Structure formats: C-alpha cells, structure tokens
Short mmCIF file of N, CA and C in Angstrom, two decimals:
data_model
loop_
_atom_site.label_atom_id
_atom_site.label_comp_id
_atom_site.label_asym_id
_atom_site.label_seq_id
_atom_site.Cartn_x
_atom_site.Cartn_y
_atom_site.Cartn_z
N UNK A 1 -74.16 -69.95 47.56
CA UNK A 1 -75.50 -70.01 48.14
C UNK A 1 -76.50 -70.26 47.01
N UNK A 2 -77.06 -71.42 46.78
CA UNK A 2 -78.34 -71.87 46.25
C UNK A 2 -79.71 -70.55 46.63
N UNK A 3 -80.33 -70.86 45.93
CA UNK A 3 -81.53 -69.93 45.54
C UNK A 3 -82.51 -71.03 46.06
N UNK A 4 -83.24 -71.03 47.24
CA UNK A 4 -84.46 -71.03 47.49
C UNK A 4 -85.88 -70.46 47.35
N UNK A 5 -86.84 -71.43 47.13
CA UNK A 5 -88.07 -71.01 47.06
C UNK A 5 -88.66 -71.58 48.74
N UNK A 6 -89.03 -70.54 49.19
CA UNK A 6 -89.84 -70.69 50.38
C UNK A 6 -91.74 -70.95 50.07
N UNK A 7 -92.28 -72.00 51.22
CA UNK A 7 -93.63 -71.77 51.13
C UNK A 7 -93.78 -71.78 52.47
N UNK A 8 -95.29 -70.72 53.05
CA UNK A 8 -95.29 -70.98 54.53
C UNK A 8 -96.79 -71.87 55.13
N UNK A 9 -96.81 -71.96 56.21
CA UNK A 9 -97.52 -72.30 56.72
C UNK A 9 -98.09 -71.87 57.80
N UNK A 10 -99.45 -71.75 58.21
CA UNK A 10 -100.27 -71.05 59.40
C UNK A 10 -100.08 -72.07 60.50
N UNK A 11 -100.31 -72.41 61.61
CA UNK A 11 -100.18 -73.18 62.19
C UNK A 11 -100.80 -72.30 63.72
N UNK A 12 -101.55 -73.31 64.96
CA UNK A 12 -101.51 -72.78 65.68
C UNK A 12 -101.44 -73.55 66.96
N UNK A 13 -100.79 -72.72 68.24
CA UNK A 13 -100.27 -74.15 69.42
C UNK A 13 -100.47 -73.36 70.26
N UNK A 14 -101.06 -74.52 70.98
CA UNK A 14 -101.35 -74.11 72.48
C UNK A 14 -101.03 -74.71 73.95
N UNK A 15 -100.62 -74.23 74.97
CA UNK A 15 -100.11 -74.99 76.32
C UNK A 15 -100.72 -73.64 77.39
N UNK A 16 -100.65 -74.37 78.45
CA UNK A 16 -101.40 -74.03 79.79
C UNK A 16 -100.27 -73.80 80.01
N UNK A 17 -98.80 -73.51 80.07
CA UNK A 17 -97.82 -73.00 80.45
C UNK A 17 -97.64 -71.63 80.38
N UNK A 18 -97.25 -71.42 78.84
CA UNK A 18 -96.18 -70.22 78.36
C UNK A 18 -96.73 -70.29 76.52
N UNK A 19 -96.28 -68.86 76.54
CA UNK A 19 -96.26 -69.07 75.15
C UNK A 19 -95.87 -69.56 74.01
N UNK A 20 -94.39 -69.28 74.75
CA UNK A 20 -92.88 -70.12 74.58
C UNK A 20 -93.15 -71.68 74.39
N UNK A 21 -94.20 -72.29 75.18
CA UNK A 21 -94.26 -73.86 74.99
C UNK A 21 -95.72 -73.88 74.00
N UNK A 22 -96.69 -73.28 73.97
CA UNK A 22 -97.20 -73.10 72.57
C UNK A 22 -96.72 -73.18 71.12
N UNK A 23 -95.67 -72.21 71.10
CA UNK A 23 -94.67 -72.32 69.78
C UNK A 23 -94.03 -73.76 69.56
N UNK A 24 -93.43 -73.98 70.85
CA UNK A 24 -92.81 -75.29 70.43
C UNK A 24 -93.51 -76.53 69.93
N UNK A 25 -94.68 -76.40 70.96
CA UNK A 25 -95.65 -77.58 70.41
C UNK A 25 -96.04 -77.43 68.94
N UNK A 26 -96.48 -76.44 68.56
CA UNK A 26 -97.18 -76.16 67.14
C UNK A 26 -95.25 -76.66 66.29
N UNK A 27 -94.54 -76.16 66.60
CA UNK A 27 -93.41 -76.44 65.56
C UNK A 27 -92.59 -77.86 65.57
N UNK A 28 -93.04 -78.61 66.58
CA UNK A 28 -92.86 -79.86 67.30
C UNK A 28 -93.41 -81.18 66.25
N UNK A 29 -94.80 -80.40 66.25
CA UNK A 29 -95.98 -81.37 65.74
C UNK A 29 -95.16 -81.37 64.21
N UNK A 30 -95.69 -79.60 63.74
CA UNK A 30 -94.96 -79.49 61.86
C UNK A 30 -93.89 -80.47 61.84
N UNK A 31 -93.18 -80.93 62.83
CA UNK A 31 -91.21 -80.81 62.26
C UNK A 31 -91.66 -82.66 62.48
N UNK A 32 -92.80 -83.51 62.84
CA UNK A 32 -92.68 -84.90 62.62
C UNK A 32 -93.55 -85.02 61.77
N UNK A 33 -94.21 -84.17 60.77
CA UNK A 33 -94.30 -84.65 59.34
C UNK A 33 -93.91 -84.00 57.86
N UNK A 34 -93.42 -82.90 58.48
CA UNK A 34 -92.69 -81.87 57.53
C UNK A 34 -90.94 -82.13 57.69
N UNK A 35 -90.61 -81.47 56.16
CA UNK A 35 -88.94 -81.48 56.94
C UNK A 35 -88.56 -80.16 55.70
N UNK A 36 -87.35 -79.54 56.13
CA UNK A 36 -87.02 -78.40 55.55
C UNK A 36 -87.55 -76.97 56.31
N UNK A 37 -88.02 -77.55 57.12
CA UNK A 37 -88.41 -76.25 57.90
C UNK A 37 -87.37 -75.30 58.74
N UNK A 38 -87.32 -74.12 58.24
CA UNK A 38 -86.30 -72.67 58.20
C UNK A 38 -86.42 -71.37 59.38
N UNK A 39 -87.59 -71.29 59.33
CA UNK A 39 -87.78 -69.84 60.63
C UNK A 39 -88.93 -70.07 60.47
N UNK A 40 -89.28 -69.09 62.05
CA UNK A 40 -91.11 -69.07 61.94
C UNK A 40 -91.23 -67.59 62.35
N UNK A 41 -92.21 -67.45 62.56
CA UNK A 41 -93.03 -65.38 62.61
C UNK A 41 -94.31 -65.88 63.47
N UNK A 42 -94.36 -65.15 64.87
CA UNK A 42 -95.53 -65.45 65.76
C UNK A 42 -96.06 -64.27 65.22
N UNK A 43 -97.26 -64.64 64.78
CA UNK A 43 -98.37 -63.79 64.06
C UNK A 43 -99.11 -63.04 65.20
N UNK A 44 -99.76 -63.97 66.26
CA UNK A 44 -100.59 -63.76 66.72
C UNK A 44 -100.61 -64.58 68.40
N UNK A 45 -100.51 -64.01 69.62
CA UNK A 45 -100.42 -64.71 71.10
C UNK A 45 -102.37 -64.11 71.03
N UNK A 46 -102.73 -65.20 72.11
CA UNK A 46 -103.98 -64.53 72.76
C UNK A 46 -103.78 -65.94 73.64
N UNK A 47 -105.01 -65.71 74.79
CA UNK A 47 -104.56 -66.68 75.97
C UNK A 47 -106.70 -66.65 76.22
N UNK A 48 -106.73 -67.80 77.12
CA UNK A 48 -108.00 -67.92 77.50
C UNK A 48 -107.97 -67.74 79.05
N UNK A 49 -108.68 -66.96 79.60
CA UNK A 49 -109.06 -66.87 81.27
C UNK A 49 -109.88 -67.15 81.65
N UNK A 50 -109.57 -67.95 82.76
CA UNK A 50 -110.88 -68.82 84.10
C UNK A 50 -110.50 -67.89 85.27
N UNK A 51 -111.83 -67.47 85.44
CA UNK A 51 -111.81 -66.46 87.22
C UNK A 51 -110.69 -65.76 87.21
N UNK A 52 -110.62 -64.83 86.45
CA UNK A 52 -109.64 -64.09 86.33
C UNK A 52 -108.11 -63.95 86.38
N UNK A 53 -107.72 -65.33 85.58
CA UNK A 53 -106.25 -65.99 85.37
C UNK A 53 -106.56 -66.74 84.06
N UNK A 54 -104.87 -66.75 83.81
CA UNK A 54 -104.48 -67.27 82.65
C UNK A 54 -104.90 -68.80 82.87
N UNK A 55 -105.22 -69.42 82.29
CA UNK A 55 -105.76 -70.46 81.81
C UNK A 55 -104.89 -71.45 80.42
N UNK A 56 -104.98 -70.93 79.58
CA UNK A 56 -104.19 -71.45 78.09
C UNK A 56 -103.80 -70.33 77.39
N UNK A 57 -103.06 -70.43 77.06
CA UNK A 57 -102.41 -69.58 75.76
C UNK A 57 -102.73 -70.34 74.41
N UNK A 58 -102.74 -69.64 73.39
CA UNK A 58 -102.53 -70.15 72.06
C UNK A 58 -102.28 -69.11 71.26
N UNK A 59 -100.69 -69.73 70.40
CA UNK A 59 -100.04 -68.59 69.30
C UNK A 59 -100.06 -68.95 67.91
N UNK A 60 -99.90 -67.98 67.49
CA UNK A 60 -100.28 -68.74 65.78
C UNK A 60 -99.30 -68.44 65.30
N UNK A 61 -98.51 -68.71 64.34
CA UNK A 61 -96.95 -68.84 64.28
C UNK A 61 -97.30 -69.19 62.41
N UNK A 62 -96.35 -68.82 61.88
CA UNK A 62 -96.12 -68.82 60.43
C UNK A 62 -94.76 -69.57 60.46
N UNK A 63 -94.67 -70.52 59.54
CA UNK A 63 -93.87 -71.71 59.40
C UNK A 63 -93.14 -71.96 58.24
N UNK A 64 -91.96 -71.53 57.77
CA UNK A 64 -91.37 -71.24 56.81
C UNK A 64 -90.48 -72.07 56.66
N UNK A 65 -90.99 -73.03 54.97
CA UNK A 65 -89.88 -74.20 54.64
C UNK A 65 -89.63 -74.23 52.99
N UNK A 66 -88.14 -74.77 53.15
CA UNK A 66 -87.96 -74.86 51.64
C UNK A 66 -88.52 -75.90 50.55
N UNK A 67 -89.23 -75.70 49.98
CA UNK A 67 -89.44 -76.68 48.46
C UNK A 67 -88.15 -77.73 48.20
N UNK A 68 -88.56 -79.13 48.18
CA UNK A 68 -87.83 -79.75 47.51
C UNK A 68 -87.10 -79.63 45.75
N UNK A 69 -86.12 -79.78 45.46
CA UNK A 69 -85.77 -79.54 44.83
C UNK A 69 -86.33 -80.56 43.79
N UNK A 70 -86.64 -79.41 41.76
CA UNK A 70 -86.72 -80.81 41.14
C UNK A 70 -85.93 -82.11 40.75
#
C-alpha cells in the first residue's frame, strides 16, 4: 500500500428530490472535472420550504481526493 496525500474539497448540491440526489449531483459535477476522487463526509443537509413542504434540499458534502503523484 502506497502512502497517500489527501486534499478535500467543500462542495454543495442540490435537488427537489432527496438528499440522496443532492449528493450525487454535487459529486457528479466534481467527478467531470476532477479525477482521483476517494470518499466524501455530508457536512451539512438543510432543505428550503414553500407553504409548508419540502421544496429543495441542499447538502454540503466534503470531497476527498488523492494528489497526483510527482
């Protein structure tokens, strides 16, 4: 096993679905201009309400990838 250096990233996604499709979008978007990307950590869910319903979600998710090697 090689020795990695990790760096992360904040990131945040949102869908009128689920939270579940928040995450994906936000890690969707990272993963077509990033690459090496390893695990993520949902930091943070909160959602927006119209007339007393869910409306949008948005999660903020920490994005953990390895450094290219020199």
């Amino acid at each position: 096993m090689s020795n990695h250096v990790y760096k992360t990233l904040e990131l945040v996604g949102s869908s009128p679905t689920s939270p579940e499709d928040a995450v994906r979008a936000a890690i969707a978007r990272a993963s077509a201009t990033m690459h090496n990307l390893r695990w993520f950590q949902v930091v943070e869910t909160r959602g927006q309400l119209e007339e007393g319903k869910i409306a949008h979600w948005q999660v903020t998710v920490k994005v953990g990838f390895t450094l290219d090697e020199p």
